[in-house]
Amino acid sequence: MTNPQQTYDLVLLLDTSVEETLRTKILSETSEAISANGELLRHDAWGERALTYPIDHKTSAEYHLLQFLPSTRQLLSDLNRTLQITDGVVRFRIVKLKPGTPPAPDMSGAQESGGHSEPEPVLSEHA
């Protein structure tokens, strides 16, 4: 019996002080590495957002979420090694998702100030 393929999230924080061409190159090379050794399921560009705390004197970063299915465990170690030494990457985190995890929310339209939109009211009828 084989295990189902595990989905992984890669949250990537890019330095906003470097040129946009370098940030685009980092994203392109990361996506290509994932596609070559797995399947890229989605890429959400969340835009520039304030960091919770300063990292290397930076107060904001460009956030990206990449969800993927790796075909080998080697992809995970390759991504980890490459992103650790890549100039322009502020932080990154690779997380294995539990089966049944709901899809990531669409953060592209969220307000930068609070990051949360008002929830829609739930209507219920009482007898």
XYZ file of C-alpha atoms in Angstrom:
127
model
C 0.000 0.000 0.000
C 1.455 3.394 -0.988
C 1.099 6.625 0.912
C -0.676 9.500 -0.839
C 1.604 12.285 -2.008
C 2.089 14.972 0.605
C 1.428 18.614 -0.198
C 3.961 21.181 0.989
C 3.753 24.947 1.483
C 6.751 27.154 0.791
C 6.325 30.630 2.261
C 8.975 32.865 0.743
C 9.814 36.369 1.973
C 11.839 38.392 -0.516
C 13.840 41.541 0.202
C 12.010 44.578 -1.190
C 15.246 46.618 -1.331
C 16.717 44.445 -4.102
C 15.812 44.985 -7.753
C 12.540 43.517 -8.983
C 14.424 41.583 -11.659
C 16.326 39.664 -8.953
C 13.099 38.889 -7.041
C 11.505 37.687 -10.296
C 14.569 35.531 -11.013
C 14.403 33.944 -7.530
C 10.715 33.114 -7.991
C 11.295 31.783 -11.499
C 14.190 29.535 -10.461
C 12.273 28.259 -7.417
C 9.200 27.472 -9.545
C 11.365 25.741 -12.164
C 13.100 23.619 -9.507
C 9.725 22.553 -8.116
C 8.302 21.788 -11.564
C 11.398 19.783 -12.539
C 11.171 17.570 -9.436
C 7.494 17.679 -8.574
C 4.303 19.530 -9.325
C 3.640 23.196 -8.549
C -0.009 23.370 -7.457
C -0.349 27.091 -6.845
C 1.602 30.309 -6.446
C 0.039 33.184 -4.558
C 1.809 36.543 -4.577
C 0.690 38.252 -1.365
C 2.592 41.454 -2.097
C 4.631 43.634 0.211
C 3.695 43.360 3.876
C 5.129 44.569 7.159
C 7.195 42.050 9.100
C 6.099 41.219 12.636
C 9.608 42.061 13.820
C 12.641 43.457 11.966
C 14.895 40.896 10.258
C 18.381 42.164 9.374
C 17.101 45.758 9.816
C 14.287 45.156 7.292
C 10.718 46.012 8.290
C 8.859 44.690 5.235
C 9.132 41.902 2.685
C 7.419 40.636 -0.461
C 5.444 37.510 0.514
C 4.824 34.495 -1.730
C 3.120 31.160 -1.079
C 3.983 28.202 -3.289
C 2.134 24.907 -2.786
C 3.653 21.836 -4.373
C 3.870 18.065 -4.500
C 7.506 16.877 -4.492
C 8.313 13.756 -6.495
C 11.400 13.114 -4.343
C 12.605 14.132 -0.875
C 15.714 15.491 -2.592
C 13.655 18.463 -3.808
C 13.032 19.539 -0.209
C 16.712 19.497 0.714
C 17.669 21.209 -2.561
C 15.170 24.025 -1.945
C 16.331 24.379 1.640
C 20.005 24.598 0.651
C 19.452 26.938 -2.303
C 17.143 29.381 -0.510
C 19.469 29.606 2.512
C 22.324 30.946 0.380
C 20.329 33.059 -2.090
C 20.780 36.819 -1.769
C 17.415 38.548 -1.755
C 15.646 35.931 0.396
C 14.779 37.373 3.817
C 13.171 34.188 5.182
C 11.454 31.047 3.972
C 9.634 28.135 5.537
C 8.731 24.764 4.037
C 5.823 23.055 5.815
C 4.286 19.632 5.157
C 0.495 19.963 5.190
C -1.666 17.428 6.987
C -4.164 15.583 4.780
C -7.464 17.444 4.754
C -5.904 20.875 5.370
C -8.201 23.500 3.838
C -6.842 25.557 0.951
C -4.882 28.698 1.746
C -6.935 31.909 1.888
C -6.668 34.470 -0.893
C -4.423 37.085 0.725
C -3.864 39.140 -2.422
C -6.769 41.479 -1.686
C -6.357 41.698 2.109
C -5.681 45.094 3.641
C -2.040 45.638 4.605
C -2.979 47.495 7.763
C -4.902 44.698 9.426
C -4.603 41.887 6.940
C -8.128 40.768 7.729
C -11.370 41.491 5.983
C -14.709 41.542 7.694
C -16.292 38.105 7.827
C -19.566 37.643 6.073
C -22.480 37.397 8.467
C -23.970 33.958 8.986
C -27.718 33.941 8.686
C -29.713 31.358 10.562
C -33.388 30.812 10.889
C -34.926 29.988 14.239
C -38.217 28.141 14.438
